[in-house]
Amino acid sequence: MALFDTPVRRAVSDVQVLAFEDGQARPRPDRLVTEEPLEVRVAGPGQEPVAFAVTMRTPGNDFDLAAGLCFTEGALAGPDALDGIAYCVGPEQEQQYNIVTLRMRTLVLPDVHERRFLSNASCGICGKAALDEVDLRVAPVGAGPTVAASVLGSLPDALASHQRVFEKTGGLHAAARFAADGTLRETREDVGRHNALDKLIGRALVDRALPLADDVLLVSGRLSFELVQKAAAAGLTVLCAVSAPSSLAIAAAEHFGQTVVGFLRDGRFNVYTHPERVDVSG
């Protein structure tokens, strides 16, 4: 049997480990975050599905992930272009829970074959056309909200209280969107930080909540270039991370007009771009 023949379909997997502590080794149960491949296919009216991406993900919210990934990577124009999302059905009518197809209302152009890519859980999309291609399809964001410093300081604890799978495994990334007053709107978790954001954006797309111009984004790890461009595609103007941004992330945020807040933890933070959206007196 191949490694991925039997999908787990659970966010958490139970294992046995040999735990060494206080000079002694003891067998004990442990829990790991599940990581499995998801192939995303696209098809227009009368077309056979073609593969667009393969990503290593944590099972759960797969339709959100597929919609968000196709939207942030330019294969899906928006909710009006989406006709439906479904798991594929195998030759014996069994559900293929590691393959999702997006049905489009318009024909899928042939260049989708040229834009196929492998999305890695840790480093994002490999081998894609870089900044020029992104610049063509992602516009600068709007004015966005002004957020009080006290609200920013409250966001990490609010996110942590909703990281259900992280509590069980300690091995997961999260992305959340908040109102400017700190009200949590939505959160998603995944073994890949890019997937967590795509799940978040995909849910908003399906709910017809895009663009997210009035929301504040918080990610649980570092802020990379690709997270910035995905956030820009969704219209997000204020991006926060508990860890550091990269230099290219900062350059992209300046270009798209986004505010970047890094090292947001313990009531402290750094504002790297467009500080006018942060009210340091509040």
Coordinates of C-alpha atoms in Angstrom, one line a residue:
M1 CA 0.0 0.0 0.0
A2 CA 1.3 3.4 -0.9
L3 CA 2.0 6.0 1.8
F4 CA -1.2 8.1 1.0
D5 CA -3.6 5.4 -0.1
T6 CA -5.8 5.7 3.0
P7 CA -6.6 9.4 4.0
V8 CA -6.7 10.0 7.7
R9 CA -9.3 12.8 7.5
R10 CA -8.5 13.9 11.0
A11 CA -6.5 16.9 12.1
V12 CA -4.8 14.9 14.9
S13 CA -3.2 11.5 14.7
D14 CA -2.4 9.3 17.7
V15 CA 1.1 7.8 18.1
Q16 CA 3.2 6.0 20.6
V17 CA 6.5 7.6 21.6
L18 CA 9.4 6.8 23.9
A19 CA 9.6 9.8 26.2
F20 CA 12.9 10.6 28.0
E21 CA 12.5 12.7 31.2
D22 CA 14.4 13.0 34.5
G23 CA 16.9 10.4 33.4
Q24 CA 14.3 7.7 32.5
A25 CA 12.6 6.5 29.3
R26 CA 9.0 5.6 29.3
P27 CA 6.6 4.7 26.5
R28 CA 3.5 6.9 26.4
P29 CA 0.9 8.0 23.9
D30 CA 1.2 11.3 22.0
R31 CA -0.7 13.3 19.4
L32 CA 0.6 14.7 16.2
V33 CA -0.9 17.1 13.7
T34 CA -1.9 15.2 10.6
E35 CA -0.2 16.1 7.3
E36 CA -1.5 14.8 4.0
P37 CA -1.4 15.9 0.3
L38 CA -4.4 17.6 -1.3
E39 CA -4.6 17.9 -5.0
V40 CA -6.7 20.8 -6.3
R41 CA -8.2 20.5 -9.7
V42 CA -10.1 23.1 -11.8
A43 CA -12.6 22.7 -14.6
G44 CA -14.9 24.9 -16.6
P45 CA -18.2 24.1 -18.3
G46 CA -17.8 20.9 -20.4
Q47 CA -14.2 20.6 -19.4
E48 CA -12.4 17.7 -17.7
P49 CA -10.7 18.7 -14.5
V50 CA -7.0 19.5 -14.7
A51 CA -4.6 19.6 -11.8
F52 CA -3.7 23.1 -10.6
A53 CA -1.8 22.5 -7.3
V54 CA -0.8 19.9 -4.8
T55 CA -0.3 21.1 -1.2
M56 CA 0.6 19.3 2.0
R57 CA -2.1 20.2 4.5
T58 CA -3.9 19.3 7.7
P59 CA -7.3 17.7 6.8
G60 CA -10.2 19.9 7.5
N61 CA -11.8 22.9 5.7
D62 CA -10.5 21.4 2.5
F63 CA -13.0 23.3 0.4
D64 CA -12.0 26.6 2.0
L65 CA -8.4 25.8 1.3
A66 CA -9.0 24.9 -2.4
A67 CA -11.1 28.1 -3.0
G68 CA -8.6 30.3 -1.2
L69 CA -5.6 28.8 -2.9
C70 CA -7.1 29.2 -6.4
F71 CA -8.2 32.8 -5.6
T72 CA -4.9 34.0 -4.1
E73 CA -3.0 32.4 -7.0
G74 CA -5.1 33.8 -9.7
A75 CA -7.0 30.8 -11.0
L76 CA -10.3 32.0 -9.5
A77 CA -11.5 35.5 -10.1
G78 CA -14.0 35.6 -7.2
P79 CA -17.2 34.0 -5.8
D80 CA -19.2 34.8 -9.0
A81 CA -16.8 32.7 -11.0
L82 CA -17.3 29.6 -8.8
D83 CA -19.9 27.1 -9.7
G84 CA -19.2 24.4 -7.0
I85 CA -16.6 22.5 -5.0
A86 CA -16.5 18.8 -4.4
Y87 CA -14.3 15.9 -3.5
C88 CA -13.5 13.7 -6.5
V89 CA -15.2 10.3 -6.9
G90 CA -13.0 7.3 -7.8
P91 CA -13.6 4.5 -10.3
E92 CA -15.7 2.5 -7.8
Q93 CA -17.6 5.6 -6.6
E94 CA -15.6 6.0 -3.5
Q95 CA -14.8 9.5 -2.3
Q96 CA -11.3 10.7 -3.0
Y97 CA -10.8 12.9 0.1
N98 CA -7.3 14.0 -1.0
I99 CA -8.6 15.4 -4.3
V100 CA -10.8 18.5 -4.6
T101 CA -12.3 19.9 -7.9
L102 CA -13.4 23.5 -8.3
R103 CA -16.0 23.9 -11.0
M104 CA -15.9 27.3 -12.7
R105 CA -18.6 29.2 -14.5
T106 CA -16.3 30.1 -17.4
L107 CA -13.8 28.0 -19.3
V108 CA -10.4 27.3 -17.7
L109 CA -7.7 28.8 -19.9
P110 CA -5.0 26.5 -21.3
D111 CA -2.3 28.5 -19.4
V112 CA -3.5 26.8 -16.1
H113 CA -1.2 23.9 -17.1
E114 CA 1.7 26.3 -17.2
R115 CA 0.9 27.7 -13.8
R116 CA 0.7 24.3 -12.0
F117 CA 2.9 24.3 -8.9
L118 CA 3.8 22.4 -5.8
S119 CA 2.9 24.2 -2.6
N120 CA 5.1 23.1 0.3
A121 CA 3.7 23.4 3.9
S122 CA 6.7 25.4 5.1
C123 CA 8.0 27.4 2.2
G124 CA 4.9 28.1 0.1
I125 CA 4.8 27.9 -3.7
C126 CA 7.9 26.7 -5.5
G127 CA 8.9 27.7 -9.0
K128 CA 6.2 30.3 -9.6
A129 CA 6.8 33.5 -11.6
A130 CA 7.9 36.0 -9.1
L131 CA 7.2 39.7 -8.4
D132 CA 6.2 40.9 -11.9
E133 CA 3.4 38.2 -12.2
V134 CA 2.1 39.0 -8.8
D135 CA 2.1 42.7 -9.5
L136 CA 0.0 42.3 -12.6
R137 CA -2.9 40.5 -10.8
V138 CA -2.8 42.0 -7.2
A139 CA -3.8 45.7 -6.8
P140 CA -2.7 48.0 -3.9
V141 CA -5.1 47.9 -1.0
G142 CA -7.5 50.6 0.2
A143 CA -7.4 52.9 3.2
G144 CA -8.3 50.3 5.8
P145 CA -9.1 50.9 9.5
T146 CA -7.1 52.6 12.3
V147 CA -6.4 50.1 15.1
A148 CA -5.6 51.0 18.7
A149 CA -2.3 49.7 20.1
S150 CA -4.3 48.1 23.0
V151 CA -6.4 46.2 20.5
L152 CA -3.3 44.9 18.7
G153 CA -1.8 43.7 22.0
S154 CA -4.9 41.7 22.8
L155 CA -5.0 39.7 19.5
P156 CA -2.4 37.0 20.2
D157 CA -4.3 35.8 23.3
A158 CA -7.6 35.9 21.4
L159 CA -6.1 33.7 18.7
A160 CA -4.5 31.3 21.1
S161 CA -7.8 30.7 22.9
H162 CA -9.2 29.4 19.6
Q163 CA -6.3 27.2 18.4
R164 CA -8.0 23.9 19.3
V165 CA -5.7 21.6 17.3
F166 CA -2.6 23.4 18.5
E167 CA -3.6 22.8 22.1
K168 CA -3.5 19.0 21.3
T169 CA -0.4 18.9 19.2
G170 CA 1.7 22.0 19.6
G171 CA 2.5 21.7 15.9
L172 CA 0.2 23.9 14.0
H173 CA 0.1 27.4 12.4
A174 CA -3.0 29.6 12.5
A175 CA -4.4 32.7 10.8
A176 CA -7.2 34.8 12.1
R177 CA -9.1 37.9 11.0
F178 CA -10.4 40.5 13.5
A179 CA -12.5 43.6 13.4
A180 CA -10.7 46.8 14.2
D181 CA -12.1 46.7 17.7
G182 CA -10.5 43.3 18.3
T183 CA -13.6 41.1 17.7
L184 CA -12.6 37.8 16.3
R185 CA -14.3 37.1 13.0
E186 CA -12.8 33.8 11.8
T187 CA -9.8 31.6 12.4
R188 CA -8.2 28.6 10.6
E189 CA -5.4 26.2 11.5
D190 CA -3.1 24.1 9.3
V191 CA 0.4 22.5 9.3
G192 CA 1.3 25.1 6.7
R193 CA 1.1 28.8 7.4
H194 CA 0.2 29.5 3.8
N195 CA -2.6 26.9 3.9
A196 CA -4.0 28.5 7.1
L197 CA -4.3 31.8 5.4
D198 CA -5.8 30.3 2.2
K199 CA -8.4 28.5 4.3
L200 CA -9.2 31.8 6.0
I201 CA -9.5 33.7 2.7
G202 CA -11.4 30.8 1.0
R203 CA -14.0 30.8 3.7
A204 CA -14.5 34.6 3.2
L205 CA -14.8 34.1 -0.5
V206 CA -17.4 31.4 -0.2
D207 CA -19.3 33.6 2.3
R208 CA -19.0 36.6 -0.2
A209 CA -17.2 38.6 2.4
L210 CA -14.3 39.7 0.2
P211 CA -12.6 42.1 0.1
L212 CA -11.5 42.1 3.8
A213 CA -10.6 45.8 3.8
D214 CA -11.9 46.5 7.3
D215 CA -10.2 43.5 8.9
V216 CA -7.0 42.9 10.8
L217 CA -5.0 39.8 10.0
L218 CA -2.9 37.9 12.6
V219 CA -0.7 34.9 11.7
S220 CA 0.9 32.7 14.4
G221 CA 4.4 32.6 12.8
R222 CA 6.6 34.8 10.7
L223 CA 5.3 37.0 7.8
S224 CA 6.6 36.0 4.4
F225 CA 6.3 37.6 1.0
E226 CA 3.7 35.1 -0.1
L227 CA 1.5 35.7 3.0
V228 CA 1.6 39.5 2.2
Q229 CA 0.6 39.0 -1.4
K230 CA -2.2 36.6 -0.5
A231 CA -3.4 39.1 2.1
A232 CA -3.3 41.8 -0.6
A233 CA -5.4 39.7 -3.0
A234 CA -8.0 39.5 -0.2
G235 CA -7.8 43.3 0.4
L236 CA -6.3 43.0 3.9
T237 CA -4.7 46.3 5.0
V238 CA -3.3 45.5 8.5
L239 CA -1.1 42.4 8.8
C240 CA 0.2 41.2 12.2
A241 CA 2.6 38.4 13.1
V242 CA 3.8 37.1 16.4
S243 CA 7.2 36.6 14.8
A244 CA 9.4 38.6 12.3
P245 CA 8.6 39.7 8.8
S246 CA 11.1 39.0 6.0
S247 CA 12.7 41.8 4.0
L248 CA 10.7 40.9 0.9
A249 CA 7.5 40.8 2.9
I250 CA 8.2 44.4 3.9
A251 CA 9.0 45.5 0.4
A252 CA 5.8 43.9 -0.9
A253 CA 3.7 45.5 1.9
E254 CA 5.1 48.9 1.1
H255 CA 4.2 48.4 -2.6
F256 CA 0.6 47.2 -1.8
G257 CA 0.1 49.9 0.8
Q258 CA -0.3 47.5 3.8
T259 CA 0.6 48.1 7.5
V260 CA 2.9 45.4 8.9
V261 CA 3.1 44.7 12.6
G262 CA 5.7 42.2 13.7
F263 CA 6.9 40.6 17.0
L264 CA 3.4 41.1 18.4
R265 CA 3.6 39.5 21.8
D266 CA 3.5 40.3 25.5
G267 CA 1.9 43.7 24.7
R268 CA 4.9 44.8 22.5
F269 CA 5.2 45.1 18.7
N270 CA 7.1 46.7 15.9
V271 CA 5.4 48.6 13.1
Y272 CA 7.4 48.2 9.9
T273 CA 5.2 49.9 7.2
H274 CA 2.4 52.5 7.1
P275 CA 2.3 53.3 10.8
E276 CA -0.6 55.7 10.2
R277 CA -3.1 52.9 10.7
V278 CA -1.8 52.2 14.3
D279 CA -3.1 54.5 17.0
V280 CA -0.3 54.4 19.6
S281 CA -2.3 56.6 22.0
G282 CA -5.1 54.0 22.4

